[in-house]
Amino acid sequence: MIKISKIRLSILLLVVVLLVSSSSCTSCFNKYVEMPEGVTLNVSSEIKGYLVQKTLPSLHFDYNGVRVMMEAHGSACFFVSNDQYVLSDKFGEHLSKYSKEQIYVVSVIDQEYDKEKAVFDGKKLTLDEKDEFGNEQKYSKEYQLVITDKDGTRYSYQFRTFVSESKRYYIYRYSSNMGISMEQPLMVIKGEDNKNKLVLVALPYETKYEVGPNNIKLEALTEKDTYLDEKYYKYAYPDSIKDLSDNERRAKVMDWYKTYCNGHLNDNNEFVFEYYGASFKVEFGFTDCGNERNKDGFKLTYIG
């Protein structure tokens, strides 16, 4: 009897702990801030003091009173506890300001839970047989996008979307809230005081990068010399252009920098670009880029 009592007591204590933990996590998950004049994403506050650039990118989402959870030191937000219909309209308006050339689809999957009907604001809305572009629509779709703003800054977007009664809706994905985050590729350099400084970098299309505040701890960037190595700034051509000829890939990269970052040939016949007051040189003809063997790509060098 004593053994049984101990087992029952242990189970009871475990249940209590789980209930308390569940309550605490739910409370944390539902914490949000209300933004009276919409929400603005900024460069992560933890790296600002180390940046060479003083003028920095930002992105505004126009929805007065929007409720968000701010993440990544102010560089990302997730939408919670909003009027879903208003948020959907505002999100659609926000996306509409971008041209198709600015948008790259990282992933899109059919949400099979939403077959013929999609969950929205606690209701199930019947999907139109075809969307506004005439494409067959059996399920809602979950997207992850990379969008380049007019200044060359990239932002990641995640959401679920569908068309019902000729209206496009936007809402959370089943695995995560609808959100926007600023991408912050970095370069580590030595400053005049021989201390590590950080430089924000603009990268074309969906080019992948290793050095950033969400990938690497700040101490490793600012106190160690590991990321001074130029190998981290040899970038593999992104998937969207990797199968083109070498000349075409080079032209695509240069065209992107010309469009967004004043890319041009300098007096030394070097291709350079500018991003928020920092200047970079672009060089081509490299292999083993992106920390992978036999990956062709380009190299960036900070020049002031």
Tab-separated table of C-alpha atoms in Angstrom:
chain	number	residue	atom	x	y	z
A	1	MET	CA	0.000	0.000	0.000
A	2	ILE	CA	2.853	2.355	0.796
A	3	LYS	CA	4.400	1.806	-2.659
A	4	ILE	CA	1.061	2.438	-4.391
A	5	SER	CA	0.571	5.644	-2.402
A	6	LYS	CA	4.008	6.880	-3.408
A	7	ILE	CA	3.286	6.158	-7.065
A	8	ARG	CA	-0.050	7.966	-6.840
A	9	LEU	CA	1.626	10.908	-5.130
A	10	SER	CA	4.298	11.057	-7.836
A	11	ILE	CA	1.667	11.023	-10.575
A	12	LEU	CA	-0.307	13.747	-8.804
A	13	LEU	CA	2.801	15.928	-8.481
A	14	LEU	CA	3.647	15.365	-12.155
A	15	VAL	CA	0.138	16.423	-13.201
A	16	VAL	CA	0.398	19.576	-11.077
A	17	VAL	CA	3.787	20.448	-12.612
A	18	LEU	CA	2.459	19.910	-16.135
A	19	LEU	CA	-0.606	22.048	-15.454
A	20	VAL	CA	1.484	24.868	-14.038
A	21	SER	CA	3.977	24.623	-16.905
A	22	SER	CA	1.181	24.561	-19.477
A	23	SER	CA	-0.469	27.596	-17.911
A	24	SER	CA	2.838	29.453	-17.819
A	25	CYS	CA	3.722	28.629	-21.450
A	26	THR	CA	0.271	29.640	-22.666
A	27	SER	CA	0.606	32.934	-20.823
A	28	CYS	CA	4.024	33.547	-22.388
A	29	PHE	CA	2.815	32.582	-25.847
A	30	ASN	CA	-0.127	34.976	-25.664
A	31	LYS	CA	1.898	37.982	-24.517
A	32	TYR	CA	1.769	40.732	-27.090
A	33	VAL	CA	2.143	44.468	-27.500
A	34	GLU	CA	-0.407	46.679	-29.186
A	35	MET	CA	1.032	49.141	-31.689
A	36	PRO	CA	-1.192	52.261	-31.987
A	37	GLU	CA	0.467	53.384	-35.242
A	38	GLY	CA	1.353	50.025	-36.757
A	39	VAL	CA	4.524	48.010	-36.252
A	40	THR	CA	8.018	48.830	-37.494
A	41	LEU	CA	10.782	46.260	-37.816
A	42	ASN	CA	14.287	47.517	-37.137
A	43	VAL	CA	17.784	46.093	-37.140
A	44	SER	CA	18.351	43.903	-34.076
A	45	SER	CA	19.044	46.171	-31.105
A	46	GLU	CA	21.838	43.894	-29.828
A	47	ILE	CA	24.065	44.541	-32.865
A	48	LYS	CA	23.442	48.264	-33.446
A	49	GLY	CA	26.336	49.398	-31.275
A	50	TYR	CA	28.790	47.310	-33.302
A	51	LEU	CA	27.642	48.370	-36.768
A	52	VAL	CA	29.716	50.576	-39.060
A	53	GLN	CA	26.549	51.975	-40.631
A	54	LYS	CA	24.661	54.638	-38.681
A	55	THR	CA	21.623	54.906	-40.960
A	56	LEU	CA	19.842	51.551	-40.972
A	57	PRO	CA	16.930	49.865	-42.771
A	58	SER	CA	13.442	49.500	-41.330
A	59	LEU	CA	10.064	48.228	-42.495
A	60	HIS	CA	6.637	49.495	-41.463
A	61	PHE	CA	3.447	47.415	-41.406
A	62	ASP	CA	0.493	49.774	-41.533
A	63	TYR	CA	-2.276	48.609	-39.186
A	64	ASN	CA	-3.123	50.943	-36.332
A	65	GLY	CA	-3.641	48.977	-33.130
A	66	VAL	CA	-2.086	45.780	-34.465
A	67	ARG	CA	-1.094	43.238	-31.817
A	68	VAL	CA	2.241	41.529	-32.223
A	69	MET	CA	4.871	39.518	-30.427
A	70	MET	CA	8.228	41.163	-31.102
A	71	GLU	CA	11.158	38.787	-31.506
A	72	ALA	CA	14.867	38.814	-32.391
A	73	HIS	CA	15.507	42.128	-30.601
A	74	GLY	CA	12.960	44.031	-32.673
A	75	SER	CA	13.812	42.631	-36.100
A	76	ALA	CA	10.859	40.221	-36.316
A	77	CYS	CA	7.180	40.231	-35.404
A	78	PHE	CA	4.374	37.692	-35.246
A	79	PHE	CA	0.722	38.679	-35.367
A	80	VAL	CA	-1.470	37.494	-32.461
A	81	SER	CA	-4.974	38.169	-31.097
A	82	ASN	CA	-6.023	40.496	-33.937
A	83	ASP	CA	-9.274	40.898	-35.840
A	84	GLN	CA	-8.482	38.273	-38.477
A	85	TYR	CA	-10.501	39.983	-41.215
A	86	VAL	CA	-8.800	43.342	-40.712
A	87	LEU	CA	-5.352	41.739	-40.431
A	88	SER	CA	-5.952	39.741	-43.610
A	89	ASP	CA	-6.871	42.878	-45.556
A	90	LYS	CA	-3.902	44.821	-44.175
A	91	PHE	CA	-1.524	41.963	-44.959
A	92	GLY	CA	-2.818	41.790	-48.526
A	93	GLU	CA	-2.389	45.555	-48.930
A	94	HIS	CA	1.146	45.295	-47.574
A	95	LEU	CA	2.141	42.530	-50.010
A	96	SER	CA	0.563	44.355	-52.953
A	97	LYS	CA	3.218	47.087	-52.817
A	98	TYR	CA	5.837	44.616	-54.053
A	99	SER	CA	6.319	43.663	-57.694
A	100	LYS	CA	6.681	40.025	-58.697
A	101	GLU	CA	10.383	40.696	-59.378
A	102	GLN	CA	10.842	41.501	-55.683
A	103	ILE	CA	9.286	38.254	-54.453
A	104	TYR	CA	10.956	34.863	-54.231
A	105	VAL	CA	8.971	31.835	-53.064
A	106	VAL	CA	11.141	29.816	-50.689
A	107	SER	CA	8.457	27.198	-50.117
A	108	VAL	CA	4.770	26.647	-50.793
A	109	ILE	CA	2.847	23.592	-49.626
A	110	ASP	CA	-0.760	22.494	-49.838
A	111	GLN	CA	-2.345	22.476	-46.385
A	112	GLU	CA	-4.261	19.206	-46.699
A	113	TYR	CA	-6.136	19.864	-43.468
A	114	ASP	CA	-7.940	22.594	-45.418
A	115	LYS	CA	-9.302	20.419	-48.212
A	116	GLU	CA	-12.139	22.339	-49.945
A	117	LYS	CA	-12.675	24.403	-46.772
A	118	ALA	CA	-10.176	26.546	-44.885
A	119	VAL	CA	-10.170	27.409	-41.195
A	120	PHE	CA	-10.358	31.181	-40.686
A	121	ASP	CA	-11.305	33.038	-37.505
A	122	GLY	CA	-12.906	29.929	-36.016
A	123	LYS	CA	-14.993	29.271	-39.114
A	124	LYS	CA	-14.588	27.058	-42.165
A	125	LEU	CA	-14.736	29.021	-45.398
A	126	THR	CA	-15.459	27.177	-48.635
A	127	LEU	CA	-12.614	27.419	-51.131
A	128	ASP	CA	-13.351	28.632	-54.637
A	129	GLU	CA	-12.652	25.990	-57.267
A	130	LYS	CA	-10.103	28.355	-58.812
A	131	ASP	CA	-8.125	31.262	-57.412
A	132	GLU	CA	-7.980	34.764	-58.925
A	133	PHE	CA	-5.342	33.600	-61.419
A	134	GLY	CA	-7.415	30.676	-62.671
A	135	ASN	CA	-5.395	28.035	-60.820
A	136	GLU	CA	-7.217	25.017	-59.395
A	137	GLN	CA	-7.651	25.327	-55.626
A	138	LYS	CA	-8.231	22.180	-53.571
A	139	TYR	CA	-6.413	23.308	-50.437
A	140	SER	CA	-5.185	26.440	-48.733
A	141	LYS	CA	-1.464	27.040	-49.226
A	142	GLU	CA	1.255	27.805	-46.696
A	143	TYR	CA	3.978	30.135	-47.941
A	144	GLN	CA	7.426	31.241	-46.962
A	145	LEU	CA	8.675	34.175	-49.041
A	146	VAL	CA	11.817	36.261	-49.311
A	147	ILE	CA	10.978	39.786	-50.455
A	148	THR	CA	13.512	42.450	-51.398
A	149	ASP	CA	12.550	45.989	-50.423
A	150	LYS	CA	13.468	48.921	-52.674
A	151	ASP	CA	16.642	49.574	-50.643
A	152	GLY	CA	17.994	46.032	-51.098
A	153	THR	CA	16.979	44.768	-47.648
A	154	ARG	CA	15.412	41.310	-47.599
A	155	TYR	CA	12.487	40.259	-45.437
A	156	SER	CA	11.051	36.806	-44.757
A	157	TYR	CA	7.275	36.342	-44.686
A	158	GLN	CA	5.275	33.330	-43.537
A	159	PHE	CA	1.515	32.855	-43.828
A	160	ARG	CA	-1.351	30.670	-45.046
A	161	THR	CA	-3.616	31.907	-47.831
A	162	PHE	CA	-6.639	30.942	-49.935
A	163	VAL	CA	-9.511	32.385	-51.977
A	164	SER	CA	-13.150	32.128	-50.873
A	165	GLU	CA	-16.049	33.848	-52.654
A	166	SER	CA	-13.540	35.663	-54.876
A	167	LYS	CA	-11.708	37.170	-51.877
A	168	ARG	CA	-8.082	36.440	-50.972
A	169	TYR	CA	-7.499	35.694	-47.265
A	170	TYR	CA	-4.260	35.630	-45.259
A	171	ILE	CA	-3.870	33.950	-41.874
A	172	TYR	CA	-1.447	31.983	-39.670
A	173	ARG	CA	0.163	28.743	-40.762
A	174	TYR	CA	-0.800	25.706	-38.691
A	175	SER	CA	2.776	25.310	-37.479
A	176	SER	CA	3.445	28.982	-36.681
A	177	ASN	CA	1.929	32.449	-36.499
A	178	MET	CA	1.840	34.739	-39.498
A	179	GLY	CA	4.951	36.880	-39.319
A	180	ILE	CA	7.622	39.057	-40.900
A	181	SER	CA	11.341	39.140	-40.119
A	182	MET	CA	14.216	41.272	-41.363
A	183	GLU	CA	17.148	39.355	-42.792
A	184	GLN	CA	20.462	40.684	-41.494
A	185	PRO	CA	23.480	39.186	-43.268
A	186	LEU	CA	26.640	40.536	-41.666
A	187	MET	CA	30.334	40.909	-42.385
A	188	VAL	CA	32.931	41.120	-39.608
A	189	ILE	CA	35.812	43.580	-40.120
A	190	LYS	CA	38.562	45.126	-37.988
A	191	GLY	CA	37.901	48.733	-37.023
A	192	GLU	CA	40.489	51.493	-36.664
A	193	ASP	CA	40.736	50.634	-32.968
A	194	ASN	CA	41.590	47.038	-33.936
A	195	LYS	CA	38.272	45.856	-32.515
A	196	ASN	CA	35.707	43.837	-34.426
A	197	LYS	CA	33.016	45.820	-36.181
A	198	LEU	CA	29.943	44.569	-38.020
A	199	VAL	CA	28.698	45.614	-41.441
A	200	LEU	CA	25.216	44.925	-42.782
A	201	VAL	CA	25.385	43.381	-46.256
A	202	ALA	CA	22.860	43.305	-49.100
A	203	LEU	CA	22.595	39.936	-50.869
A	204	PRO	CA	20.818	39.277	-54.182
A	205	TYR	CA	17.724	37.150	-54.655
A	206	GLU	CA	17.597	34.340	-52.086
A	207	THR	CA	21.373	33.985	-51.624
A	208	LYS	CA	22.123	32.049	-48.446
A	209	TYR	CA	24.522	33.314	-45.796
A	210	GLU	CA	26.142	32.028	-42.614
A	211	VAL	CA	27.042	35.166	-40.696
A	212	GLY	CA	24.098	36.854	-38.992
A	213	PRO	CA	22.749	37.668	-35.513
A	214	ASN	CA	20.228	34.830	-35.604
A	215	ASN	CA	22.830	32.247	-36.647
A	216	ILE	CA	25.820	33.133	-34.483
A	217	LYS	CA	26.161	34.446	-30.941
A	218	LEU	CA	27.136	38.098	-30.667
A	219	GLU	CA	30.231	37.273	-28.606
A	220	ALA	CA	31.576	35.059	-31.397
A	221	LEU	CA	31.172	37.899	-33.892
A	222	THR	CA	32.616	40.687	-31.777
A	223	GLU	CA	35.253	38.999	-29.621
A	224	LYS	CA	36.745	36.321	-31.868
A	225	ASP	CA	38.545	36.506	-35.212
A	226	THR	CA	36.832	33.449	-36.703
A	227	TYR	CA	34.482	35.409	-38.944
A	228	LEU	CA	37.144	37.731	-40.330
A	229	ASP	CA	37.975	34.892	-42.724
A	230	GLU	CA	36.977	35.797	-46.292
A	231	LYS	CA	35.584	32.297	-46.870
A	232	TYR	CA	32.409	33.360	-45.058
A	233	TYR	CA	31.821	36.050	-47.657
A	234	LYS	CA	32.031	33.790	-50.686
A	235	TYR	CA	28.385	33.189	-51.484
A	236	ALA	CA	27.042	30.355	-53.621
A	237	TYR	CA	24.770	31.403	-56.450
A	238	PRO	CA	21.145	31.053	-55.291
A	239	ASP	CA	19.010	28.224	-56.624
A	240	SER	CA	16.966	30.550	-58.842
A	241	ILE	CA	19.992	31.311	-61.062
A	242	LYS	CA	22.490	28.510	-60.368
A	243	ASP	CA	21.660	26.569	-63.563
A	244	LEU	CA	22.323	29.526	-65.891
A	245	SER	CA	25.618	29.934	-67.732
A	246	ASP	CA	28.427	31.599	-65.798
A	247	ASN	CA	28.089	34.841	-67.760
A	248	GLU	CA	24.331	34.883	-67.175
A	249	ARG	CA	24.765	34.329	-63.436
A	250	ARG	CA	27.264	37.158	-63.188
A	251	ALA	CA	24.939	39.430	-65.132
A	252	LYS	CA	22.019	38.537	-62.854
A	253	VAL	CA	23.990	39.379	-59.708
A	254	MET	CA	25.223	42.668	-61.160
A	255	ASP	CA	21.743	43.578	-62.410
A	256	TRP	CA	20.353	43.031	-58.913
A	257	TYR	CA	22.951	45.321	-57.364
A	258	LYS	CA	22.375	47.919	-60.088
A	259	THR	CA	18.644	47.858	-59.329
A	260	TYR	CA	18.805	48.063	-55.532
A	261	CYS	CA	22.267	49.230	-54.421
A	262	ASN	CA	23.720	51.570	-57.055
A	263	GLY	CA	25.919	48.832	-58.483
A	264	HIS	CA	28.453	50.172	-61.012
A	265	LEU	CA	32.006	49.922	-62.327
A	266	ASN	CA	34.444	52.189	-60.499
A	267	ASP	CA	37.544	53.898	-61.909
A	268	ASN	CA	39.530	50.683	-61.407
A	269	ASN	CA	37.001	48.735	-63.495
A	270	GLU	CA	35.806	46.922	-60.362
A	271	PHE	CA	32.122	46.228	-59.829
A	272	VAL	CA	31.046	47.880	-56.576
A	273	PHE	CA	27.815	48.690	-54.758
A	274	GLU	CA	26.630	50.709	-51.769
A	275	TYR	CA	24.338	49.735	-48.925
A	276	TYR	CA	23.435	52.240	-46.216
A	277	GLY	CA	26.705	54.133	-46.479
A	278	ALA	CA	28.968	51.082	-46.744
A	279	SER	CA	30.702	50.176	-50.018
A	280	PHE	CA	31.537	46.682	-51.239
A	281	LYS	CA	33.412	45.115	-54.134
A	282	VAL	CA	31.929	42.114	-55.968
A	283	GLU	CA	34.240	39.513	-57.513
A	284	PHE	CA	33.318	36.430	-59.524
A	285	GLY	CA	34.887	33.123	-60.543
A	286	PHE	CA	34.975	31.426	-57.146
A	287	THR	CA	34.234	27.788	-56.288
A	288	ASP	CA	33.636	26.074	-52.943
A	289	CYS	CA	31.342	28.947	-51.985
A	290	GLY	CA	28.771	28.995	-49.225
A	291	ASN	CA	30.992	26.619	-47.211
A	292	GLU	CA	30.235	23.856	-49.730
A	293	ARG	CA	32.516	22.078	-52.182
A	294	ASN	CA	32.140	22.711	-55.903
A	295	LYS	CA	29.570	25.481	-55.444
A	296	ASP	CA	30.177	28.368	-57.835
A	297	GLY	CA	29.601	31.858	-56.561
A	298	PHE	CA	30.856	35.366	-55.875
A	299	LYS	CA	32.804	37.142	-53.143
A	300	LEU	CA	32.073	40.411	-51.354
A	301	THR	CA	34.766	42.626	-49.846
A	302	TYR	CA	34.115	45.659	-47.661
A	303	ILE	CA	35.952	48.690	-49.087
A	304	GLY	CA	34.740	51.497	-46.821
